[in-house]
Coordinates of C-alpha atoms in Angstrom, one line a residue:
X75 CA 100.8 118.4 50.0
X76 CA 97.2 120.7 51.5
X77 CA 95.9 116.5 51.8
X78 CA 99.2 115.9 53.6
X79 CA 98.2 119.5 55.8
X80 CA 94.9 118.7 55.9
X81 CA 94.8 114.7 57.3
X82 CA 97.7 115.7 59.7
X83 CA 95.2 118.7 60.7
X84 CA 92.2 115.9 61.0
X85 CA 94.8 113.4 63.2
X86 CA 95.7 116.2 65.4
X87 CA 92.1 117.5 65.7
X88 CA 91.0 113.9 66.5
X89 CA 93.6 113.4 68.9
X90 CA 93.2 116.6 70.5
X91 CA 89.6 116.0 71.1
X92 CA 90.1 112.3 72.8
X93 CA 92.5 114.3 75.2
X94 CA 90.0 116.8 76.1
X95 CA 87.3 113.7 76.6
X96 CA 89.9 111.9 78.5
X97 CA 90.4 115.3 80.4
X98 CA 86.8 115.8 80.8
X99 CA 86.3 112.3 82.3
X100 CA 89.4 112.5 84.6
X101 CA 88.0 115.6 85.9
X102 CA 84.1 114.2 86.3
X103 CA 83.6 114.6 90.2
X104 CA 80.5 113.5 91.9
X105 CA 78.7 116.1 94.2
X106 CA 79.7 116.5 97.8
X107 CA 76.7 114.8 99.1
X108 CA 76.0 111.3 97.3
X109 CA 72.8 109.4 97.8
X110 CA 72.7 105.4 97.3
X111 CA 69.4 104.2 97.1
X112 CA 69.0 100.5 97.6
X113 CA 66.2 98.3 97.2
X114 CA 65.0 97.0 100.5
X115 CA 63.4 98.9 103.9
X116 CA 65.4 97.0 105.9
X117 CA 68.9 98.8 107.5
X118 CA 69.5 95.3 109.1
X119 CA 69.5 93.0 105.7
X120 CA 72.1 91.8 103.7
X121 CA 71.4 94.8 101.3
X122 CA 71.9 97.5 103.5
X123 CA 75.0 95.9 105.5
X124 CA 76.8 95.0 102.0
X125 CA 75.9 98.7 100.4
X126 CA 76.9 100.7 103.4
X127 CA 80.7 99.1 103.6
X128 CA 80.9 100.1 99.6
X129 CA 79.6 103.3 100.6
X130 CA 82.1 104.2 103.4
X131 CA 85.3 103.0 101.4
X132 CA 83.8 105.0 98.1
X133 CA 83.0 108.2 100.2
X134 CA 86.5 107.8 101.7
X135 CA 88.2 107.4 98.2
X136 CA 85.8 110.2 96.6
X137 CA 86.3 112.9 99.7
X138 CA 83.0 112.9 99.8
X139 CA 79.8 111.9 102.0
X140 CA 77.9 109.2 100.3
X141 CA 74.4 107.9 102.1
X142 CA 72.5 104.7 102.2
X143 CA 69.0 105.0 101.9
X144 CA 66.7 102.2 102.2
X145 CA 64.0 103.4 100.5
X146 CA 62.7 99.7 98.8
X147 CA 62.4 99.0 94.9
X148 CA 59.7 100.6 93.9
X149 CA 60.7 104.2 95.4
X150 CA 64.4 103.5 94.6
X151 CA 63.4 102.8 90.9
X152 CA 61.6 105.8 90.9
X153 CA 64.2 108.2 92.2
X154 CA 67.0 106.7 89.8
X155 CA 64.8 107.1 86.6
X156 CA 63.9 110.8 87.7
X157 CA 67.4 112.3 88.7
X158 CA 70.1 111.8 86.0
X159 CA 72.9 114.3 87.5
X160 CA 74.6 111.7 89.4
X161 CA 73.5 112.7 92.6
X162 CA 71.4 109.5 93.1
X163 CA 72.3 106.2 92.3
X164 CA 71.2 102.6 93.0
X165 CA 72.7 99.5 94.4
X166 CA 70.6 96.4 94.6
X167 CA 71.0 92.5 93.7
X168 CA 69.9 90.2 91.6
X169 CA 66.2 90.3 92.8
X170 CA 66.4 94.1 90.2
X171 CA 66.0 91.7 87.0
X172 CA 64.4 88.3 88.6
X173 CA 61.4 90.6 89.3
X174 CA 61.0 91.6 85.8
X175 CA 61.4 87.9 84.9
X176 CA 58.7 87.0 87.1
X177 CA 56.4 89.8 86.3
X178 CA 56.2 91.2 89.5
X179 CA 54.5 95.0 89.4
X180 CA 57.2 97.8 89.9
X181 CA 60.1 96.1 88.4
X182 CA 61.8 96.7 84.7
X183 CA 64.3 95.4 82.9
X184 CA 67.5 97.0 84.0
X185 CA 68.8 96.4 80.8
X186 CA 67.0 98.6 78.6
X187 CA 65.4 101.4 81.5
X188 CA 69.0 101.8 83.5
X189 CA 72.8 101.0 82.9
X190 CA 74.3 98.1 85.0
X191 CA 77.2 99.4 86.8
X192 CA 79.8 97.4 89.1
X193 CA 79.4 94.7 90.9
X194 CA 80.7 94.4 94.0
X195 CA 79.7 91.4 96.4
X196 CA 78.1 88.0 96.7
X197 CA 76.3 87.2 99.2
X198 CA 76.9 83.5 99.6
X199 CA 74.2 82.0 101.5
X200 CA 71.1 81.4 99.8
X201 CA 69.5 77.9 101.0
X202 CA 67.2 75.3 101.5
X203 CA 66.0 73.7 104.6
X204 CA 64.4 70.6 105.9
X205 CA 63.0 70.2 109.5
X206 CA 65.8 68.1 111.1
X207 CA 63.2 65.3 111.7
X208 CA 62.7 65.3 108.2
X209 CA 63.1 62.2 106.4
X210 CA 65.0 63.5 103.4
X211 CA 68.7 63.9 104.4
X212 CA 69.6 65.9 100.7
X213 CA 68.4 67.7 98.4
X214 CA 68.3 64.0 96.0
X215 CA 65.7 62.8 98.3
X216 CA 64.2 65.6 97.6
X217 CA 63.7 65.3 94.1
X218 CA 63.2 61.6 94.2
X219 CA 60.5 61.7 96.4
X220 CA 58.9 64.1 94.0
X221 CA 59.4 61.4 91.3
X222 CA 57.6 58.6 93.2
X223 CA 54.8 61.0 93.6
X224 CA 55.2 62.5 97.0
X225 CA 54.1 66.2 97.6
X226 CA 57.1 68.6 98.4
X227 CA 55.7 71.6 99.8
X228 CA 58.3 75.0 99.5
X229 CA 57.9 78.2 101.6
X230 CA 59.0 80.9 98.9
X231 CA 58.5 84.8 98.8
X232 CA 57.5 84.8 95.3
X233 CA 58.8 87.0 92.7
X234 CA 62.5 86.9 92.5
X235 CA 65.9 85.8 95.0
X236 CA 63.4 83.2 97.1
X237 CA 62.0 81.9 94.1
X238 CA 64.9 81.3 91.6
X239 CA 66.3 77.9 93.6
X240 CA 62.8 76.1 93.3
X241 CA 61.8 77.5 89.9
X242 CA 65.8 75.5 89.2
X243 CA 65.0 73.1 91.2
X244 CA 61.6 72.1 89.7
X245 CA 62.9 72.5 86.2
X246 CA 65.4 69.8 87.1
X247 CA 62.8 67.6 88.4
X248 CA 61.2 68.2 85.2
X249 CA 64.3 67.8 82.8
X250 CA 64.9 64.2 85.0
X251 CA 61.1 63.1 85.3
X252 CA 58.9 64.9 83.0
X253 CA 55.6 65.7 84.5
X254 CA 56.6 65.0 88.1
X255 CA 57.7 68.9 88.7
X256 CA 53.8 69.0 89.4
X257 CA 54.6 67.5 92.6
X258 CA 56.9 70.2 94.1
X259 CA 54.3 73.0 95.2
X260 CA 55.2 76.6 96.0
X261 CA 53.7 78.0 99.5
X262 CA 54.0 81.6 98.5
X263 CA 54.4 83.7 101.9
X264 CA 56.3 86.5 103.0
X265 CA 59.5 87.2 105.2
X266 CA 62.0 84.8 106.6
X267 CA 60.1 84.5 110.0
X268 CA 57.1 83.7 107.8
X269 CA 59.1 80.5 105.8
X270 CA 60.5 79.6 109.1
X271 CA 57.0 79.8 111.0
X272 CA 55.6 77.6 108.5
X273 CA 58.2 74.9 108.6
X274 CA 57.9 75.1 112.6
X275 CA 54.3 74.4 111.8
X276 CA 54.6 71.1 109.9
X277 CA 53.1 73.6 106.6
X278 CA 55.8 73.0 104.7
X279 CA 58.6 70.3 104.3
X280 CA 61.3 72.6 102.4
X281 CA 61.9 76.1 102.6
X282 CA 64.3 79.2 101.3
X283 CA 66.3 80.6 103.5
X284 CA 69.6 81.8 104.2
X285 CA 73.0 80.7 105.8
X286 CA 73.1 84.1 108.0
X287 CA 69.4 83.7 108.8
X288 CA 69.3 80.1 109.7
X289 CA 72.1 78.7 111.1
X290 CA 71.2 78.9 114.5
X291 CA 68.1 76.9 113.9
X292 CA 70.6 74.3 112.2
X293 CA 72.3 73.8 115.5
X294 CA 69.3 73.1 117.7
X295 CA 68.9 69.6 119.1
X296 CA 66.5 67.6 116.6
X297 CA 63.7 66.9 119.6
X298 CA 63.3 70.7 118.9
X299 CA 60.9 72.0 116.8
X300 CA 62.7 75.0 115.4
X301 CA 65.6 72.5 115.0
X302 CA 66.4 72.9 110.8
X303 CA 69.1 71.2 108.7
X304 CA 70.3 72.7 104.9
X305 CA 70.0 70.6 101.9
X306 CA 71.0 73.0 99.1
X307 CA 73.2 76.1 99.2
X308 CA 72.7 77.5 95.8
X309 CA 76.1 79.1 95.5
X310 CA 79.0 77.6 93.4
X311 CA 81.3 76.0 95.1
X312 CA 84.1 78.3 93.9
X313 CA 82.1 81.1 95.7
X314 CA 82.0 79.3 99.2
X315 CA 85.6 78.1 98.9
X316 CA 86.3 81.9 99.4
X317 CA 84.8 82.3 102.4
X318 CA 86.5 82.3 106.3
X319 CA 87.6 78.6 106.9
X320 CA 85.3 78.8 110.1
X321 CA 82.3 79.4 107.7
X322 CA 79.3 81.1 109.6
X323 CA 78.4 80.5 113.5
X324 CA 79.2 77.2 114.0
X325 CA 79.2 76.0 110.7
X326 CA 82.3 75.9 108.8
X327 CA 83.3 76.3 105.2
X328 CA 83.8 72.5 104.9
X329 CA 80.3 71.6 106.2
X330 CA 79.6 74.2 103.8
X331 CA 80.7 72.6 101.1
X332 CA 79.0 69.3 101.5
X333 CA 75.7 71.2 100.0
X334 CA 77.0 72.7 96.8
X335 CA 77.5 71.4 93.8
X336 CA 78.8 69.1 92.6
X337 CA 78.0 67.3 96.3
X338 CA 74.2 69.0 96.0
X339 CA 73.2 67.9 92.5
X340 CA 70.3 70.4 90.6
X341 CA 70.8 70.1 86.9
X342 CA 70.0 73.1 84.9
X343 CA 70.1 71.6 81.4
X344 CA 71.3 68.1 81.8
X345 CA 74.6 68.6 81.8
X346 CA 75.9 71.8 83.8
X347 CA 74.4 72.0 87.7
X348 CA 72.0 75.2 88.6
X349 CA 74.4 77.6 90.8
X350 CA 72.7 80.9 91.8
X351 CA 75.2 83.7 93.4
X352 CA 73.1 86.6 94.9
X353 CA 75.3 89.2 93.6
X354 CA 75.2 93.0 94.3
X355 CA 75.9 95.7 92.0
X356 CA 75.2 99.4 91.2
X357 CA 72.3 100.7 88.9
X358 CA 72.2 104.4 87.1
X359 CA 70.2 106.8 85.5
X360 CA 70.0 105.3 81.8
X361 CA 71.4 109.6 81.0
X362 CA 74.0 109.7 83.7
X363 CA 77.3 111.6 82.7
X364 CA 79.6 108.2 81.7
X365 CA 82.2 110.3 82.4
X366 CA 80.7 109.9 86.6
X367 CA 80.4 106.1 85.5
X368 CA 84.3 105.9 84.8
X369 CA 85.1 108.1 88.2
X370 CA 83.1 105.2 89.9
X371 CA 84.9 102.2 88.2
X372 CA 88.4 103.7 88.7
X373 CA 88.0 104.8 92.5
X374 CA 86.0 100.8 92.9
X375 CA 89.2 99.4 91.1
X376 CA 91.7 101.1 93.3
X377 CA 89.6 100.4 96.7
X378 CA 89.5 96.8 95.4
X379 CA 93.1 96.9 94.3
X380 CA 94.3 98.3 98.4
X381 CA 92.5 95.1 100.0
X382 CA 91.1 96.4 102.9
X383 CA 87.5 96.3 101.7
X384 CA 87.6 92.7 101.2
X385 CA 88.6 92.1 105.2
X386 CA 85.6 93.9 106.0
X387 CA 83.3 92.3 103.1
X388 CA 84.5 88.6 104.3
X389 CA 83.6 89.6 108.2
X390 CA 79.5 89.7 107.5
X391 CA 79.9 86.8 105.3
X392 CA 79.9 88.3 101.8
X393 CA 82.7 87.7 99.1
X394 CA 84.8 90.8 97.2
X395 CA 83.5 90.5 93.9
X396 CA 84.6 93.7 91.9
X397 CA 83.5 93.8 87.9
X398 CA 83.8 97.2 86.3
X399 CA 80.6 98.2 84.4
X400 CA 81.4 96.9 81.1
X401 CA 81.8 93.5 82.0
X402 CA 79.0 93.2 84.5
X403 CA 76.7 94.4 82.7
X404 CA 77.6 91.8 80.5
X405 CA 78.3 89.3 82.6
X406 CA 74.7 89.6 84.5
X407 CA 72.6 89.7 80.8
X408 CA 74.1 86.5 80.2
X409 CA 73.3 85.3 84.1
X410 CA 69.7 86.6 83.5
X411 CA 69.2 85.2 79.9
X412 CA 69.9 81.7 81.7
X413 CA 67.6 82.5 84.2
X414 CA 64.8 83.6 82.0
X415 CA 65.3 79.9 80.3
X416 CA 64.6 78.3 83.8
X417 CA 61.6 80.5 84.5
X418 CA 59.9 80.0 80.7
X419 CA 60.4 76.2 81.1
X420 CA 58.2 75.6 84.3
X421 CA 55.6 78.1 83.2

């Protein structure tokens, strides 16, 4: 009978303290003033634009004032490893673990020096580019001409996002025509007017760009020499079938279409096609109170769960893509693990 007492006094002990944690982590409440660090200088890029309409509907939800503050990698790295109350946290994209992957200087692996929070958006639009006088109308003649020996020269920022479509695509040249992947060379530069300079230029007969970035140029008659066309959206198709029917500019979500796969062909393995969706999500402080992490998921869920968020999201071209913590974290190991195959391969 005391064992009867005493495991009924263990059960209601146990039970008593998952109520109290449950308690304690329904009661967690961020500070009035929140700070989102993000990992780019720029309050007109993608990263700010997508970050500051999470912001609004999370402050909104919270009662509180949460800040973007484009501080850049390096300095937004720094700030999340050094404060762990909660009052700073992070939201970048996938360029947080391809610059670990590439070795670039500043950048760690998220996995073991942070913990992977939400996602929340894709932005859609990574791309490639010929001059529209070019003579290679897809992103096939691309590769082909690579295999009968012809230079293909690629205006990259090295190091992460602008690099991951021709590290993929030179793997595939490489899985399709071993040693001919010699014959796609990088142009390392810098920003997008950079890439797009050197394309104006003749200096380069492929670059990376972007769908928000470069449309324009796509619509230009071809006597001009800014005048661009896409070859390869890297995006799955799934992910541009979500966007506006009317696309971007003057482009719509069917011309869209025509350069995904499986229309725009870039094996990753010889059986499944390379798709890259620049995805944004939130970083913390690897000692962060989970008990702030599990506030954040459940007021993300129930902004995601009202629908207004995706309106504004699908407006500046990006696509509602809510995973709570547990499953993107998981989800983007097994994204970057794929990735790191890719990079190994060609190096």
């Amino acid at each position: 009978m005391k064992f009867l007492k005493s495991g009924f006094a263990v059960a209601v002990a146990a039970f008593m303290g998952i109520a109290a944690s449950q308690a304690v982590a329904a009661d967690a409440k961020f500070a009035d003033n929140l700070r989102v660090v993000i990992g780019s200088k720029s309050t007109g890029g993608d990263t700010y634009q997508n970050s500051a309409i999470v912001a609004q509907a999370l402050g909104e939800k919270l009662g509180i004032n949460v800040k973007v503050d484009a501080v850049g990698s390096s300095a937004a790295f720094k700030a999340l490893a050094r404060i762990s109350n909660g009052s700073t946290i992070m939201i970048f994209h996938d360029q947080s673990y391809l610059g670990y992957l590439y070795g670039v200087k500043g950048y760690f692996n998220i996995f073991d020096d942070f913990v992977v929070g939400p996602t929340v958006a894709i932005n859609p639009g990574n791309a490639y580019l010929v001059p529209k006088s070019s003579p290679y109308q897809t992103i096939e003649d691309i590769i082909q001409a690579c295999a009968k020996d012809t230079k293909i020269r690629v205006a990259i920022q090295p190091g992460g996002v602008s690099e991951i479509g021709y590290s993929a695509l030179k793997n595939a040249i490489k899985l399709r025509y071993p040693g001919k992947e010699a014959n796609l060379v990088a142009v390392n530069t810098g920003s997008q007017a950079d890439k797009n300079q050197l394309l104006f230029d003749g200096q380069a007969d492929l670059i990376n760009g972007s769908v928000q970035a470069n449309e324009q140029y796509t619509q230009l008659p071809a006597e001009d020499q800014k005048a661009m066309r896409f070859v390869w959206l890297t995006a799955r198709e799934e992910t541009i079938k979500q966007t506006n029917p009317e696309g971007f500019g003057a482009t719509t979500q069917a011309h869209l279409l025509d350069f995904v796969s499986p229309k725009a062909s870039v094996t990753q393995d010889g059986k499944k096609d390379f798709t890259f969706d620049k995805e944004f999500f939130f970083l913390y402080n690897k000692d962060m109170d989970p008990a702030l992490i599990e506030t954040l998921d459940k007021a993300l869920g129930e902004i995601y769960a009202e629908g207004k968020i995706q309106e504004t999201q699908k407006k500046s071209f990006f696509i509602p893509n809510f995973k709570p913590s547990a499953e993107a974290a998981a989800y983007l190991k097994d994204k970057m693990d794929q990735y790191d195959v890719i990079i190994k391969s060609i190096h």
